[in-house]
Tab-separated table of C-alpha atoms and ligand atoms in Angstrom:
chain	number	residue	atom	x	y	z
A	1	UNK	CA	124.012	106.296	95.614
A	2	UNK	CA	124.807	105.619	99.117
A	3	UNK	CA	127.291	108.664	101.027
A	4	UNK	CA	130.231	106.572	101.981
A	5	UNK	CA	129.755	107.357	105.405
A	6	UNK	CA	126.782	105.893	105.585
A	7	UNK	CA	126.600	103.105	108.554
A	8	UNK	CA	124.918	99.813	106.677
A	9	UNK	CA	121.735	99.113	108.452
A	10	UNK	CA	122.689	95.955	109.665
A	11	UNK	CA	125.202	98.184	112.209
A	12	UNK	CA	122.997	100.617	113.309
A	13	UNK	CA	120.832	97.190	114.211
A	14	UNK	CA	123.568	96.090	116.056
A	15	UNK	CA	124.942	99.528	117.832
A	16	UNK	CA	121.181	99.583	119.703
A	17	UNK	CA	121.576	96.163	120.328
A	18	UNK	CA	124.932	95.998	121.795
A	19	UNK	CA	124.716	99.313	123.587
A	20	UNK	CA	121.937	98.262	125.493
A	21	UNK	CA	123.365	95.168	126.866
A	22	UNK	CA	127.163	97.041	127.836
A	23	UNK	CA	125.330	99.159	129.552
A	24	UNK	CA	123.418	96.976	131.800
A	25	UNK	CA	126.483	94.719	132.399
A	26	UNK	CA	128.728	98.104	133.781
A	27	UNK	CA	128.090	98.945	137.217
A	28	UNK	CA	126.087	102.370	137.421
A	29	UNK	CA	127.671	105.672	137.896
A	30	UNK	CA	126.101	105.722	141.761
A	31	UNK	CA	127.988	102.475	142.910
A	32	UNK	CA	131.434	103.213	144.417
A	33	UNK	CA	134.028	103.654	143.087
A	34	UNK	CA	132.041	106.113	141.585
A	35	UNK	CA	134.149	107.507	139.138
A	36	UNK	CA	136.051	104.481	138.044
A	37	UNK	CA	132.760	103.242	137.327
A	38	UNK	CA	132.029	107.206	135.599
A	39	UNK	CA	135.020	106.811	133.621
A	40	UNK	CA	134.121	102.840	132.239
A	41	UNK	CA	130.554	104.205	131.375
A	42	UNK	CA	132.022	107.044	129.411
A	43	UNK	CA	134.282	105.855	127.009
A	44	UNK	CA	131.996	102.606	126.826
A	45	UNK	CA	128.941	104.009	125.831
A	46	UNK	CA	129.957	107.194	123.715
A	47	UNK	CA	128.958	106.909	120.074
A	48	UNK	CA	131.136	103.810	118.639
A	49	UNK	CA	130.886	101.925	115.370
A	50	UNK	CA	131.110	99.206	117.088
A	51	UNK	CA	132.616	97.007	114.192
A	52	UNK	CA	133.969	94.240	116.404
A	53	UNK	CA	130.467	93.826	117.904
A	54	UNK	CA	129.357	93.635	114.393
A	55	UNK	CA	132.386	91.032	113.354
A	56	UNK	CA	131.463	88.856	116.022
A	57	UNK	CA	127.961	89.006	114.891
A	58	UNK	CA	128.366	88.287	111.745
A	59	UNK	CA	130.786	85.761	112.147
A	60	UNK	CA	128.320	83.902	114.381
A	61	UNK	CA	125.437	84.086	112.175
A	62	UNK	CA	127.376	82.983	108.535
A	63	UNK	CA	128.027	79.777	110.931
A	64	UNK	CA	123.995	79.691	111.631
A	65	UNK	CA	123.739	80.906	114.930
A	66	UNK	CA	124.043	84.911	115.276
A	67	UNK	CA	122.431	85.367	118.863
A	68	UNK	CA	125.358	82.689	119.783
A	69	UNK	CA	127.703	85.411	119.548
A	70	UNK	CA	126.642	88.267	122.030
A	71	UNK	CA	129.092	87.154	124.861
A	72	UNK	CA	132.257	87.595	122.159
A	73	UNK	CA	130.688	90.593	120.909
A	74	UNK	CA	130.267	92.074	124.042
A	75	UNK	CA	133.802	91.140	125.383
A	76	UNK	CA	135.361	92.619	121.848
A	77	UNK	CA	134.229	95.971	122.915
A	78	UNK	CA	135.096	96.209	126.106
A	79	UNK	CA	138.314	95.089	125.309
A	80	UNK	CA	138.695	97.503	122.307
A	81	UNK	CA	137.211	100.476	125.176
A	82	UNK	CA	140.344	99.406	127.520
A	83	UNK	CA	142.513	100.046	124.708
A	84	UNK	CA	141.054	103.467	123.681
A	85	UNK	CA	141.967	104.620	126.795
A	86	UNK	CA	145.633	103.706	127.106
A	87	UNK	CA	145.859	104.594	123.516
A	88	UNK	CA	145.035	107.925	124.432
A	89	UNK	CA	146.999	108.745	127.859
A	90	UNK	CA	149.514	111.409	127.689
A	91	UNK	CA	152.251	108.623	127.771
A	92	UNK	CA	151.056	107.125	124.654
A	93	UNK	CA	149.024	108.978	121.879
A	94	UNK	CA	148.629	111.807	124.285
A	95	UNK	CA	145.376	112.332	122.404
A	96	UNK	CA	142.790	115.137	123.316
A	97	UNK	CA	139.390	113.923	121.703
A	98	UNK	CA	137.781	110.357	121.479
A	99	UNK	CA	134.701	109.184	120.103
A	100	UNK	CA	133.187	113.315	119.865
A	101	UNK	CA	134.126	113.938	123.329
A	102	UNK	CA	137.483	115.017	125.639
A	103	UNK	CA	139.548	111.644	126.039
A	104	UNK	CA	138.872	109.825	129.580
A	105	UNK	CA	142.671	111.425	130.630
A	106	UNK	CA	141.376	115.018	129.866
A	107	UNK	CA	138.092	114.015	132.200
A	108	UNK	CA	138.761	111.769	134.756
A	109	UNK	CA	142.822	112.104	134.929
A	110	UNK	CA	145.331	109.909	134.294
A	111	UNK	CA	145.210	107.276	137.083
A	112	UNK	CA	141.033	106.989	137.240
A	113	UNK	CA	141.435	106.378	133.597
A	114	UNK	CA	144.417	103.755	133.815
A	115	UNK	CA	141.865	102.101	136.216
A	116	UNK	CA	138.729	102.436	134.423
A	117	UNK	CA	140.510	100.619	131.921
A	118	UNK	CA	141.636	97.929	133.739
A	119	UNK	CA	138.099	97.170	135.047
A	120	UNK	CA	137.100	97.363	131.421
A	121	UNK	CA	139.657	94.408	130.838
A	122	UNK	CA	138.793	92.638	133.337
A	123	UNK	CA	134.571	92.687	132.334
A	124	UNK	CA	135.669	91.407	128.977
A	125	UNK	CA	137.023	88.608	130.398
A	126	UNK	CA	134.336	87.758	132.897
A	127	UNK	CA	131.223	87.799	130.221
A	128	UNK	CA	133.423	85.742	128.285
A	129	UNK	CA	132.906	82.995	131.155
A	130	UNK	CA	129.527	83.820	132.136
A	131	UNK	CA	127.722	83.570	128.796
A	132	UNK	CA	129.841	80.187	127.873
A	133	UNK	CA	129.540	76.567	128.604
A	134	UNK	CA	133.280	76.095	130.490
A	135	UNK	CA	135.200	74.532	127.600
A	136	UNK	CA	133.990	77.409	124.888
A	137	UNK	CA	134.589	79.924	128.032
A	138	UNK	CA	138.197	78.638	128.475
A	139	UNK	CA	138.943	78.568	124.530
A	140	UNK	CA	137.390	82.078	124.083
A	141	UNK	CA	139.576	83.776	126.857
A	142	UNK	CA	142.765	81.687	125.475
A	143	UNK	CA	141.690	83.605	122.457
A	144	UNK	CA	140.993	86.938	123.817
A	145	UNK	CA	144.235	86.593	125.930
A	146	UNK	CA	146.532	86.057	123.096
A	147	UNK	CA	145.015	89.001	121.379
A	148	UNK	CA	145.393	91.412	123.995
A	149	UNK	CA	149.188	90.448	125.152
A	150	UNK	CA	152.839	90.847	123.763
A	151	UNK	CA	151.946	89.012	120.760
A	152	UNK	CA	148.628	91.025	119.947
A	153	UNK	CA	147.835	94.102	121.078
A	154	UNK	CA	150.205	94.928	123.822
A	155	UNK	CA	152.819	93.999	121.257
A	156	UNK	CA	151.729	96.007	118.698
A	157	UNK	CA	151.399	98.861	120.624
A	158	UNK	CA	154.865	98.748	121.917
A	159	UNK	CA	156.603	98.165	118.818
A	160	UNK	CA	154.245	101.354	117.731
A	161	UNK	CA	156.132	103.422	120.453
A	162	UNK	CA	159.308	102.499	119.408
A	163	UNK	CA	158.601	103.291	115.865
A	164	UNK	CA	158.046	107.193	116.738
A	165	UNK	CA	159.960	109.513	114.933
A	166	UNK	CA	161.866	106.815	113.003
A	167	UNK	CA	161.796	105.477	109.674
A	168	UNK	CA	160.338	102.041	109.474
A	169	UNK	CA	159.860	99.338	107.374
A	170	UNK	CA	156.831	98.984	105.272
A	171	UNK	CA	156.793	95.331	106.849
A	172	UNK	CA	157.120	96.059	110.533
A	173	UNK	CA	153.966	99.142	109.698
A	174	UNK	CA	151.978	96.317	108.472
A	175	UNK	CA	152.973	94.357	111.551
A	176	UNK	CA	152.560	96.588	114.068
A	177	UNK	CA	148.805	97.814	112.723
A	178	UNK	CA	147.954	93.982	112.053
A	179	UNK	CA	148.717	93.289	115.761
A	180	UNK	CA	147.109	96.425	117.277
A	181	UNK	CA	144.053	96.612	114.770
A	182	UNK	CA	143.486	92.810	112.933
A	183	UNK	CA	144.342	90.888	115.755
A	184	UNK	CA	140.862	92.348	117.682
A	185	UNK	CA	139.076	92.115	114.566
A	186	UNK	CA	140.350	88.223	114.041
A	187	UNK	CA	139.503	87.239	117.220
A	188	UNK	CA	135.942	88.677	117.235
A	189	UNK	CA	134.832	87.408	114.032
A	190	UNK	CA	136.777	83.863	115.266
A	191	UNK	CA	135.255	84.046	118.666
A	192	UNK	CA	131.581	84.493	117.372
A	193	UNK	CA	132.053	81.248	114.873
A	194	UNK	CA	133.821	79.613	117.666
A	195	UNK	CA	130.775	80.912	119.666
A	196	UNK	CA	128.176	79.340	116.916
A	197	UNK	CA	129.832	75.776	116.767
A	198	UNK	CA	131.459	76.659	113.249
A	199	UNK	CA	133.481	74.439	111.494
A	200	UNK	CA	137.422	74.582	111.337
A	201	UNK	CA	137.299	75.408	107.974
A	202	UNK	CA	134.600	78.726	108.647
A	203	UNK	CA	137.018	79.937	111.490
A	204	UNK	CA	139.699	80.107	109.559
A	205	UNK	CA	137.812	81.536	106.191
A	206	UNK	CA	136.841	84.149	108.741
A	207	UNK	CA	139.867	84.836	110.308
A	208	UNK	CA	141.693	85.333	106.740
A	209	UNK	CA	138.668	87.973	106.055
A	210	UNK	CA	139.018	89.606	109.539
A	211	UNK	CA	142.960	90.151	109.364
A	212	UNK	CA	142.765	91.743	105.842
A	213	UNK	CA	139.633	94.133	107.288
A	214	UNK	CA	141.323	94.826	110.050
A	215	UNK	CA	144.511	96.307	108.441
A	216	UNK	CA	142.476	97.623	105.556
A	217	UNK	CA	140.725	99.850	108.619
A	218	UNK	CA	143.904	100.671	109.870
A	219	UNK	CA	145.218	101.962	106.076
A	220	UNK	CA	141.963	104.139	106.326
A	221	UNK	CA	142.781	105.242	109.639
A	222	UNK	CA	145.538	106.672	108.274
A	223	UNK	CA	144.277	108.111	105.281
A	224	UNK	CA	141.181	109.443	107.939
A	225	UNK	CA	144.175	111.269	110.157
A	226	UNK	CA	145.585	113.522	106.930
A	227	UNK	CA	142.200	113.783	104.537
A	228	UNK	CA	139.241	113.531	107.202
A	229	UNK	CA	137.595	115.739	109.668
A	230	UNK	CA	137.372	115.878	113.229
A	231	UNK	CA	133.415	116.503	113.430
A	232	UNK	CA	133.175	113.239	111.764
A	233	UNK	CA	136.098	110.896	113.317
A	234	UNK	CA	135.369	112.193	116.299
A	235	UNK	CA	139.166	111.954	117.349
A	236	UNK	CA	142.194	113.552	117.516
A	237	UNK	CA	143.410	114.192	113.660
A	238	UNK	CA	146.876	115.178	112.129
A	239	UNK	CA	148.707	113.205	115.081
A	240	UNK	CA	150.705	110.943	113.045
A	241	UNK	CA	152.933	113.948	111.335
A	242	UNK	CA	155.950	112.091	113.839
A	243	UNK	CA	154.749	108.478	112.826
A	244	UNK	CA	155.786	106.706	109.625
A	245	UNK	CA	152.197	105.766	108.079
A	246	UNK	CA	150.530	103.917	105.293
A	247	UNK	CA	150.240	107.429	103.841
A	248	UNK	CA	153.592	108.727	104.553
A	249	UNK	CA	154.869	105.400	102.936
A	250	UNK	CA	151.947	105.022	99.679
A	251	UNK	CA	150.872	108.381	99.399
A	252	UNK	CA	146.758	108.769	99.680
A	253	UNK	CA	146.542	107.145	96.034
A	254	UNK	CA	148.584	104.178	97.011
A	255	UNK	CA	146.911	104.029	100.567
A	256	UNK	CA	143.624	104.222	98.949
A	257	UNK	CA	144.602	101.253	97.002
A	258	UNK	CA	145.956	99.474	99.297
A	259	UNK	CA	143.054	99.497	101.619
A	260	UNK	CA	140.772	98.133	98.442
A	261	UNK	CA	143.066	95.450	97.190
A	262	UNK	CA	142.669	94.630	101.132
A	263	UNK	CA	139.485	94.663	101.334
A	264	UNK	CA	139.114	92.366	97.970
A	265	UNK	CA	141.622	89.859	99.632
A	266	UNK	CA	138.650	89.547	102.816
A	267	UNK	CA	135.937	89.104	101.157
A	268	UNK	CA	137.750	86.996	98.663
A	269	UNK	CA	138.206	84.833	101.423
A	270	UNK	CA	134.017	84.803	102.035
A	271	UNK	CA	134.038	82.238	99.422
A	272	UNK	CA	132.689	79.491	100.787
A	273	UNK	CA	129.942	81.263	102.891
A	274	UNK	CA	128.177	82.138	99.438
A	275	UNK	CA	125.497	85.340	99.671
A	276	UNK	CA	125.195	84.041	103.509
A	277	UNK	CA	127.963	86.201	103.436
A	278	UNK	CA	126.906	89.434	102.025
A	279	UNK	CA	126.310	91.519	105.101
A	280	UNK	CA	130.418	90.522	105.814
A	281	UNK	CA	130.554	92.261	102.250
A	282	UNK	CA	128.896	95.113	102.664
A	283	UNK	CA	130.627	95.502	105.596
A	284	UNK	CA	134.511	95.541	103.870
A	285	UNK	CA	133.108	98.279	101.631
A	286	UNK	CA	132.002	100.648	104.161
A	287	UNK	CA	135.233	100.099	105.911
A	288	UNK	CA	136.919	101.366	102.443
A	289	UNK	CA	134.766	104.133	101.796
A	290	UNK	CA	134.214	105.244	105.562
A	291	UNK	CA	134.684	108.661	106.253
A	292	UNK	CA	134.379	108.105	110.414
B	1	GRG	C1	145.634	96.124	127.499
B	1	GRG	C2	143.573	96.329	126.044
B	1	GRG	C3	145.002	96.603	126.255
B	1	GRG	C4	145.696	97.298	125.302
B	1	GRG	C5	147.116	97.736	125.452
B	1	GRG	C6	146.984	100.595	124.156
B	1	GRG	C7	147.155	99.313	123.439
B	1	GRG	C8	147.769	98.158	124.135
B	1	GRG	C9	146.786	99.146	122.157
B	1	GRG	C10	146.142	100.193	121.343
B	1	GRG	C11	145.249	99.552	120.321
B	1	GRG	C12	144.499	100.586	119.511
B	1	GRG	C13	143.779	101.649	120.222
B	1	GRG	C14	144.517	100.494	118.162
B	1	GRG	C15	143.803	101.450	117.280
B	1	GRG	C16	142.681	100.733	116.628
B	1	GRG	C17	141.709	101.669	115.963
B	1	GRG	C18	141.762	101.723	114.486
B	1	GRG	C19	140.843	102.377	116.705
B	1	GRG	C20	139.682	103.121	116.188
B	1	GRG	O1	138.636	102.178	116.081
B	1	GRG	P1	137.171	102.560	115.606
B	1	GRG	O2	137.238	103.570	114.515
B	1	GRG	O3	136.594	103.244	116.917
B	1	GRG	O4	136.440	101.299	115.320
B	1	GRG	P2	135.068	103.399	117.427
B	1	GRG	O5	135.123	104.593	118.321
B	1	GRG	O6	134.162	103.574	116.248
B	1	GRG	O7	134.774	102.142	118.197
């Protein structure tokens, strides 16, 4: 049988893939500003699942037209780098390890990082325009746009902060993690269909699979920070003993089951795709078996 934290081949496929083309579209480490440009490269283009890469991928390719999809793929991880780093600053997470290495704060300092992640921002947006035709360009950053501000991830992070050291809801959790987690996931799996000339009907099957995902990844997230280990993650662990969690709210039994009746609801929604879909299928049950 297959460890659970076994990558599906398909992502290790796309990791090389992907890597290789962030890395030639950030400038090098040379080219001033030297270590804004350090600190993008760094959190970039450490060791990353890169499942919204993979979402926009796939959601390209069950449309027909995979290779379609490399602009949105591209522009989901730079976007998702950006976020890693504010997520981590001493004024948010004030977390100490990302992807196997010291966070950019702990590196490069607070305000080279808050820059370095601006630029990163601002690179998702531009390959969004330069690998699209202007109308797809101008719907894909509408997309991307609403995704990152106060009604995606912005928004979900700030309700997030709020939340600390309270007692929420089990509703405004699930709110906050689909805004900070599903909304990237939605709009990368969207974006590539969008990307591949799907069909109305495709983008939204995709998007209903990409929402669940994403908060299913976000209940094993959770389960990750009490039950997993820090040589795997590669992250910070035990940092959410001030948040209210899926765990703190389920228990690991109910989180556990929670992230697999999520995971049924996405690829329930893979329906119409047929076995087009399977690598989309495989890919919901590494994200509820993952142990990284
Ligand atoms: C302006 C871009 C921007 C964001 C501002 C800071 C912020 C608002 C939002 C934080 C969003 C965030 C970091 C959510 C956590 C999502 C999550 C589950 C991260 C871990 O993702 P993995 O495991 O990471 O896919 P790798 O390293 O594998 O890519």
């Amino acid at each position: 049988m297959t460890p659970p934290s076994a990558l599906p081949s398909f992502l290790i496929h796309y990791q090389a893939l992907v890597e290789d083309a962030l890395d030639r579209l950030v400038p090098p480490e040379d080219q001033p500003p030297e270590h804004v440009h350090r600190a993008m490269r760094y959190t970039l283009l450490a060791p990353s699942k890169r499942v919204r890469a993979a979402l926009a991928l796939l959601g390209a390719d069950v449309c027909g037209r995979e290779p379609r999809a490399m602009g949105v793929a591209l522009a989901a991880e730079f976007v998702h780098a950006s976020s890693l780093i504010l997520d981590d600053l001493p004024c948010m997470d004030d977390a100490q390890m990302r992807r196997g290495q010291p966070a950019s704060h702990v590196v490069f300092g607070e305000a080279t990082s808050l820059l370095a992640s601006f630029a990163l921002l601002d690179l998702a947006y531009r390959t969004l325009t330069r690998h699209y035709e202007d109308h797809l360009a101008a719907r894909l950053v509408t997309l991307f746009s609403e995704t990152v501000g106060t009604d995606g991830l912005v928004g979900g992070q700030a309700d997030d902060l709020l939340a600390a050291n309270r007692e929420i809801t089990f509703e405004r959790l699930e709110r906050i993690h689909r805004l900070k987690t599903g909304m990237l996931f939605s709009a990368a799996a969207t974006g590539g269909a969008l990307a591949a000339g799907g069909l109305p009907a495709q983008v939204s099957a995709l998007a209903a699979y990409a929402k669940n995902l994403g908060l299913a990844f976000q209940v094993v997230d959770d389960l990750l920070d009490v039950e997993g280990a820090e040589s795997e993650t590669g992250k910070s662990l035990r940092r959410d003993e001030k948040k209210t969690t899926f765990v703190s709210f389920s228990g690991p039994l109910g989180a556990r089951e929670l992230a697999g009746e999520l995971c049924a609801t996405a690829t329930a929604a893979l329906a119409p795709f047929g076995s087009r879909a399977d690598r989309l299928r495989e890919l919901a049950d590494f994200v509820a078996r993952r142990t990284r």
